[in-house]
Coordinates of C-alpha atoms in Angstrom, one line a residue:
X1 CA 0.0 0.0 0.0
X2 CA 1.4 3.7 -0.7
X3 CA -0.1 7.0 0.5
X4 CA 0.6 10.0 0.4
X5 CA 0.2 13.6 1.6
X6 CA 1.1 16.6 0.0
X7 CA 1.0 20.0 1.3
X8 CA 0.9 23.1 -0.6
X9 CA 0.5 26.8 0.8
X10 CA 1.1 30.2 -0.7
X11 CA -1.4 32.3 1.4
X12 CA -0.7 33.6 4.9
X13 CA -1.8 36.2 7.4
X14 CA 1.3 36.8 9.6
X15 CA 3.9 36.6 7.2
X16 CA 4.6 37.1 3.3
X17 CA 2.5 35.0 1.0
X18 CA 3.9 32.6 -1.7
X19 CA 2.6 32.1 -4.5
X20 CA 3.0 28.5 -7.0
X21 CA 3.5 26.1 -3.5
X22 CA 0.0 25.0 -4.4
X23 CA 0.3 24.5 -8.2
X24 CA 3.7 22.5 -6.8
X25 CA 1.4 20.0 -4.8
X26 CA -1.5 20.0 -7.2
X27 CA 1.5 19.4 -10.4
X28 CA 2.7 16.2 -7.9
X29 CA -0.4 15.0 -7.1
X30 CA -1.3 14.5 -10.4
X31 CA 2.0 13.0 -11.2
X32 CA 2.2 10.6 -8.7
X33 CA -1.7 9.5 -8.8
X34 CA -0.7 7.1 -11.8
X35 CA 2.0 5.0 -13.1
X36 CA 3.5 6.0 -17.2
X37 CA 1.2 3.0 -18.6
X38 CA -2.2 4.7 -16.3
X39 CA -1.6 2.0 -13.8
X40 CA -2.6 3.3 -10.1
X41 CA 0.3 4.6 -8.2
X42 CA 0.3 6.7 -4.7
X43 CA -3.2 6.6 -3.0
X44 CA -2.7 10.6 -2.2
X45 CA -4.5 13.2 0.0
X46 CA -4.2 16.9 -1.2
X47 CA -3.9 20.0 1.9
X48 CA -3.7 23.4 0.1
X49 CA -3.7 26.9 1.6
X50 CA -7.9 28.3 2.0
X51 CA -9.3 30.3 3.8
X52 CA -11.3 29.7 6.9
X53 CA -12.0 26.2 8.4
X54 CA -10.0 24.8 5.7
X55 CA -7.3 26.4 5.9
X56 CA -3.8 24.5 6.6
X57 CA -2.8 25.2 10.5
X58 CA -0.4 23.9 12.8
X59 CA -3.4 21.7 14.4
X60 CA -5.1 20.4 11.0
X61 CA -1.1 19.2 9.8
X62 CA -0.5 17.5 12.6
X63 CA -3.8 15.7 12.7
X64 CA -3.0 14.9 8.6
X65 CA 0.3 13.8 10.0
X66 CA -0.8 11.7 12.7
X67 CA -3.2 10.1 10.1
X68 CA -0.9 9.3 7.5
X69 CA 1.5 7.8 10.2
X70 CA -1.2 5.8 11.8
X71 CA -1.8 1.7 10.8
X72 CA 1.4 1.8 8.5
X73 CA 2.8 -1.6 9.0
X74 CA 3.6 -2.7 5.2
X75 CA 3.0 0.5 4.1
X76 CA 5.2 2.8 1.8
X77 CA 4.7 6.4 2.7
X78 CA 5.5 9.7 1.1
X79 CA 5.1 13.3 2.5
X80 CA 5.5 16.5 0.7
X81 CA 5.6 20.3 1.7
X82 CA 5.7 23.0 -0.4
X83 CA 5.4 26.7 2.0
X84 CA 7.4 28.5 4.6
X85 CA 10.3 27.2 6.0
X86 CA 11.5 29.0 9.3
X87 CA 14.8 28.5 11.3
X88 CA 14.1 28.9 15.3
X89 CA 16.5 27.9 18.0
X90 CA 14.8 24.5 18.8
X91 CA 15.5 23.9 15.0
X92 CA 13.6 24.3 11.3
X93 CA 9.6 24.6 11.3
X94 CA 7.5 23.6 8.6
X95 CA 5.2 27.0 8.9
X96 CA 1.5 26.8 8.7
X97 CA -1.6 29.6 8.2
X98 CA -1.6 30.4 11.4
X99 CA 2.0 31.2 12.4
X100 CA 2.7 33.5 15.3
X101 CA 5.8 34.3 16.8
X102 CA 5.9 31.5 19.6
X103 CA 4.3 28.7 17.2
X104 CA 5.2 28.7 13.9
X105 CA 4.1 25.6 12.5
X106 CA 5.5 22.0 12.5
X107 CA 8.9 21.2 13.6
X108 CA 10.9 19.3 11.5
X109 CA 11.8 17.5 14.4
X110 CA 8.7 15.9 15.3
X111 CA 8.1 15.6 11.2
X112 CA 11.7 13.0 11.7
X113 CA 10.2 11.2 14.8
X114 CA 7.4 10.3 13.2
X115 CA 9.3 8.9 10.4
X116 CA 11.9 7.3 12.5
X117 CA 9.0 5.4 14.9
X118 CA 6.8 4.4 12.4
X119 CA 6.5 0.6 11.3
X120 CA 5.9 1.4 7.4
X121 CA 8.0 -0.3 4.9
X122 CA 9.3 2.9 3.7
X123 CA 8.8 6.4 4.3
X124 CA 9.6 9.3 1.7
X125 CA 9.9 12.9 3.0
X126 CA 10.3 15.6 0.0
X127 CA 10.0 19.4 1.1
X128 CA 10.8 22.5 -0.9
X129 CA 11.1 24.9 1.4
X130 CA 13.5 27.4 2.5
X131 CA 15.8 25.7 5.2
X132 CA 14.8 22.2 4.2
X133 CA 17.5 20.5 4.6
X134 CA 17.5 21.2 8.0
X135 CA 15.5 18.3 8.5
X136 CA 17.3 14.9 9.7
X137 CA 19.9 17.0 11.1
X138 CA 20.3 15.9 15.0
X139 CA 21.5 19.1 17.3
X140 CA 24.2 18.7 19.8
X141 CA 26.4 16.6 17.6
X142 CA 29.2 19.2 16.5
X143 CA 30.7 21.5 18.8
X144 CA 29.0 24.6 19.3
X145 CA 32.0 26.3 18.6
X146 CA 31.6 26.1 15.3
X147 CA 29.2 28.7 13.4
X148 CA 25.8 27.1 12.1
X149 CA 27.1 28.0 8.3
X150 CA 30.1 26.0 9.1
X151 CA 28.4 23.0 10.7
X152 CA 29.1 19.7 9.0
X153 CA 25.4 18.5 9.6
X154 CA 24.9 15.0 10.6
X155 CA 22.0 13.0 10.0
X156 CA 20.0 9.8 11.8
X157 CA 17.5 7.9 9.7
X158 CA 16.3 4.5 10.9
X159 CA 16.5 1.9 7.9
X160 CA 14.2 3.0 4.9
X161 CA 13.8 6.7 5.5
X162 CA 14.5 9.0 2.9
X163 CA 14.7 12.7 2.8
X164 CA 14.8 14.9 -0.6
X165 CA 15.2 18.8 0.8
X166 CA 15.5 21.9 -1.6
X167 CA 18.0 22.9 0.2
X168 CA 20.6 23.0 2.9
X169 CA 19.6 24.1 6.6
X170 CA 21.2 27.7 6.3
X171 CA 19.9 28.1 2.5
X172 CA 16.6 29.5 1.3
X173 CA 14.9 27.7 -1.7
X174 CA 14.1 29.8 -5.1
X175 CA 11.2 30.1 -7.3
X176 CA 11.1 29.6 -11.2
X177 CA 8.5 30.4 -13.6
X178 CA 5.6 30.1 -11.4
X179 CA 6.8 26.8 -9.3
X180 CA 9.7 25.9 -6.8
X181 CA 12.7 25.4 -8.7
X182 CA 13.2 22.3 -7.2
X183 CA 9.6 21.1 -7.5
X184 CA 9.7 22.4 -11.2
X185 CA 12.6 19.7 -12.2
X186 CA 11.3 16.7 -9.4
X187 CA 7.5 16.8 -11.4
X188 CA 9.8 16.6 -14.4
X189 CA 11.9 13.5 -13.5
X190 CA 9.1 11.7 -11.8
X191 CA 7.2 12.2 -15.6
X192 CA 10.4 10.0 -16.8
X193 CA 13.3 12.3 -17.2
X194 CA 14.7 10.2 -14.0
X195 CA 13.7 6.7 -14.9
X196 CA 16.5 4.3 -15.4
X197 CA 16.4 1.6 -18.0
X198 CA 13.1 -0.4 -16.5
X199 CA 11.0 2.8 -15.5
X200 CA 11.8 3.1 -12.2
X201 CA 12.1 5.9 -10.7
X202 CA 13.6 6.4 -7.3
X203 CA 14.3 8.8 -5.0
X204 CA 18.5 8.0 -5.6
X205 CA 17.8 8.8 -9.1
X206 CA 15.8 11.6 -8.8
X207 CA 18.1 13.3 -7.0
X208 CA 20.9 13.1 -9.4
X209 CA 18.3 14.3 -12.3
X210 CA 17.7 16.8 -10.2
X211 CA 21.2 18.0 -8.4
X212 CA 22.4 18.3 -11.6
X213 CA 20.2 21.3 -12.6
X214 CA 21.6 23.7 -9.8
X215 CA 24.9 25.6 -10.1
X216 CA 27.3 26.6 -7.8
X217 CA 25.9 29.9 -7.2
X218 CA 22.0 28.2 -6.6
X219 CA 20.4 26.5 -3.4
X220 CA 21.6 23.2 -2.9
X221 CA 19.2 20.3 -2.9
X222 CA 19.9 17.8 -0.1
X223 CA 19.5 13.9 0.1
X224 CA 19.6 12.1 3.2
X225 CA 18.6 8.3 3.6
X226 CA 19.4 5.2 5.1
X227 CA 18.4 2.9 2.2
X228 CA 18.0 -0.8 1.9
X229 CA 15.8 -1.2 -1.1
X230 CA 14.7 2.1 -2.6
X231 CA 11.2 2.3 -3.2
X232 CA 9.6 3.1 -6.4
X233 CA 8.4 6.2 -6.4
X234 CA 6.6 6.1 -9.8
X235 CA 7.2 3.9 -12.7
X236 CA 7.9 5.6 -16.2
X237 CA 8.5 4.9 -19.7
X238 CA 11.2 2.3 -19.7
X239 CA 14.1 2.2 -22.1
X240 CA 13.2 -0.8 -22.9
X241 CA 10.4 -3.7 -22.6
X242 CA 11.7 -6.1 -19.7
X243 CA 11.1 -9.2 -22.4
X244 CA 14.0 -7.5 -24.6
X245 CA 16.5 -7.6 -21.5
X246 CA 15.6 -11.0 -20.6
X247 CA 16.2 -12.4 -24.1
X248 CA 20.1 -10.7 -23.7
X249 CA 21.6 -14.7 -23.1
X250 CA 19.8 -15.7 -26.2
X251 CA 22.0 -13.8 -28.3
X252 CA 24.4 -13.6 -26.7
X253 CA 26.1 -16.8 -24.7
X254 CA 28.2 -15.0 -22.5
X255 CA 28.5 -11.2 -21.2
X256 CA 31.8 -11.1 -23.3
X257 CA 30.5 -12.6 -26.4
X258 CA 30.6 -10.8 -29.9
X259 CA 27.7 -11.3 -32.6
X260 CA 29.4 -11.4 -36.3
X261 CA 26.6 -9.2 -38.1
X262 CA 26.7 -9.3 -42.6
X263 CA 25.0 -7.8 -44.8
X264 CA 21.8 -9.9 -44.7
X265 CA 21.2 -8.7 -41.5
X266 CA 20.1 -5.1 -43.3
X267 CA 19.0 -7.5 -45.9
X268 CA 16.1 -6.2 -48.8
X269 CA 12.6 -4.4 -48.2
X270 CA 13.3 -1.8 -45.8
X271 CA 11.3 -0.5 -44.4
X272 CA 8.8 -2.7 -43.8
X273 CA 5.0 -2.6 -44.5
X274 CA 3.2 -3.1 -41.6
X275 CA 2.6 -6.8 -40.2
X276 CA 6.1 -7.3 -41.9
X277 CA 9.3 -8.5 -39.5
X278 CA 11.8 -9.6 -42.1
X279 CA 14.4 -12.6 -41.9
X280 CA 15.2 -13.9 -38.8
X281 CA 18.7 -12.0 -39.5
X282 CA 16.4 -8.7 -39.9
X283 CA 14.9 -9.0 -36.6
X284 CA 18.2 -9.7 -34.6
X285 CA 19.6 -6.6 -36.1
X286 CA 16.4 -4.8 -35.2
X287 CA 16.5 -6.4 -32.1
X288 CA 20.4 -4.8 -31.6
X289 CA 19.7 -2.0 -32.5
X290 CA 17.2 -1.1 -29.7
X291 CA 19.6 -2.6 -27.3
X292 CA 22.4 0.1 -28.9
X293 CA 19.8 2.8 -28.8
X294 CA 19.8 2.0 -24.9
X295 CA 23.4 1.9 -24.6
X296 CA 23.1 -1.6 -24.0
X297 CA 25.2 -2.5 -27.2
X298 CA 28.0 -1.1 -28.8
X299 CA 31.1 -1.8 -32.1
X300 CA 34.3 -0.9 -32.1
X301 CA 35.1 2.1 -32.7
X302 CA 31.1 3.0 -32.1
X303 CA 30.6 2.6 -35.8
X304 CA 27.0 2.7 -36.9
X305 CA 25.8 -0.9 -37.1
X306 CA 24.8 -0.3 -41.0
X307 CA 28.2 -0.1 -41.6
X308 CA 29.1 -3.4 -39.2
X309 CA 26.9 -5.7 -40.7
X310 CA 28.2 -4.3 -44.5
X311 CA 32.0 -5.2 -43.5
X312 CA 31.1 -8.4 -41.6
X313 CA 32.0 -6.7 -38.0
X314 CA 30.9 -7.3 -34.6
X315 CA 28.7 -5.6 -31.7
X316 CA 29.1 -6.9 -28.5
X317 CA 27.6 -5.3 -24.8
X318 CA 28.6 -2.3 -23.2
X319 CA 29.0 -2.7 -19.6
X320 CA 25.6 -2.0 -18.7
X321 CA 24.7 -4.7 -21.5
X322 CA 26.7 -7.0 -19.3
X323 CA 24.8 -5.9 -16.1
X324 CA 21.7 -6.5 -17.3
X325 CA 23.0 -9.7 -19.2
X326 CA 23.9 -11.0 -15.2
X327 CA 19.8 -10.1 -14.4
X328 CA 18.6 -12.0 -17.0
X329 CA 20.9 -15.1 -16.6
X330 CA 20.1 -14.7 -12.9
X331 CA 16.2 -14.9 -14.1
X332 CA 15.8 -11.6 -11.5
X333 CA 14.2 -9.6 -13.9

């Protein structure tokens, strides 16, 4: 079972509104609802800044919170925040509608021991806020000598706890075109720009899709887990169908072999009219040449295979060929 909350708020009283948090939430909400093929995904509840008894206070969080957290055994769980972020002495607060001096919101804190006590399977905690990365960070480890900007921040996540943060604890997080700059590229990658070759996506990959977008001079997005078998966070399009990969030791005997192409694998008729495959030599260089277009495959040289099969040469796997080669022999895929 997965669920989800996400939390979304541009408007507040006490302090400056925001304004594309809630586009952030209702963009990942809509993202994670379904699987790339339409399949179901994250069961997912949707808080967004209103006015009046629907609004999103310290109080109505907690009780979401408390919800989501509640009869999780077997469970993967995900929370999001999109809002004000606040640094206090006790540590970061997520801040709600009804922030005052004293009582800003949620603290961070009690967002981690929630995580950390719960029985779920997994739990995924994904905040763009400023100061996010705040969270996971355990006071009183470094000496307080040393100036908070300085602090080499240390973390502790019980097994299966991950935390995506837009930025570091002493950083604020940016806006771009109408969304968080880091929501902006996560709805991207989760839409397939992080999916590895099978689909999956992961918060390990989505990090590095996203990291990569942010320059020295920009926030800098934080990852913190404790990780035994990352969850899927969404499946995508995949590089390739699964029955390609595990057909790799039918071509191919070994991980190290080499397949002699000639020219009847191009053969005659190209391109085909439809319900037409070819020679069985056509469809193994058809076959190739979507696991080349995957990286999966490669010549010497990294000559086109047209060219191969003309002068009799050979294609053999790449090293991520070989790794999924292993999978398929290993009948784990």
């Amino acid at each position: 079972m997965k669920r989800a909350i996400l939390v979304g708020i541009d408007d507040y009283t006490t302090v400056d509104s925001l304004s594309g948090c809630v586009a952030d939430a209702k963009a990942l909400y809509t993202v994670l609802a379904t699987n790339a093929d339409g399949s179901p995904n994250w069961r997912t509840q949707l808080l967004t800044s209103e006015r009046g008894p629907k609004a999103v206070t310290r109080d109505s969080l907690r009780r979401a919170l408390t919800l989501l957290f509640a009869n999780a055994r077997d469970s993967d769980l995900l929370f999001y925040f999109a809002g004000h972020g606040a640094q206090t002495p006790w540590g970061a607060d997520l801040v709600t509608q009804d922030a005052r001096e004293h009582n800003l919101g949620v603290s961070m804190q009690d967002l981690l021991t929630l995580a950390n006590d719960s029985p779920a399977r997994s739990v995924t905690l994904i905040l763009d806020c400023c100061f996010s990365g705040d969270l996971g960070n355990v006071a009183g480890q470094q000496a307080a000598a040393v100036a908070d900007n300085f602090r080499l921040n240390r973390a502790t996540l019980r097994e299966n706890v991950t935390i995506l943060a837009a930025s570091r604890a002493t950083e604020e997080a940016e806006a771009d075109d109408g969304h968080g700059a880091f929501t902006r590229i996560v709805v991207d990658g989760l839409e397939g720009g992080a999916a590895d070759h099978l689909g999956k996506i992961t918060a390990l990959g989505l990090y590095t899709y996203v990291s990569a977008t942010f320059d020295a001079w920009q926030q800098r997005p934080v990852l913190k887990a404790s990780l035994t078998e990352p969850v899927v966070l969404r499946m995508g399009p995949p590089w390739l169908e699964v029955e390609m990969l595990r057909k790799l030791p039918e071509h191919f005997p070994t991980d190290t072999s080499r397949i002699r192409l000639s020219p009847a694998h191009e053969g005659d008729g190209r391109p085909f009219p439809p319900g037409v495959t070819g020679t069985p030599e056509q469809q193994e260089f058809d076959y190739l040449a979507r696991l080349r277009n995957a990286n999966l495959v490669t010549t010497d040289g990294h000559r086109d295979h047209y060219w191969v099969a003309m002068e009799s040469g050979e294609v053999f796997l790449t090293p991520m060929g070989r790794y999924f080669w292993n999978l398929a022999k290993r009948r784990v895929l």
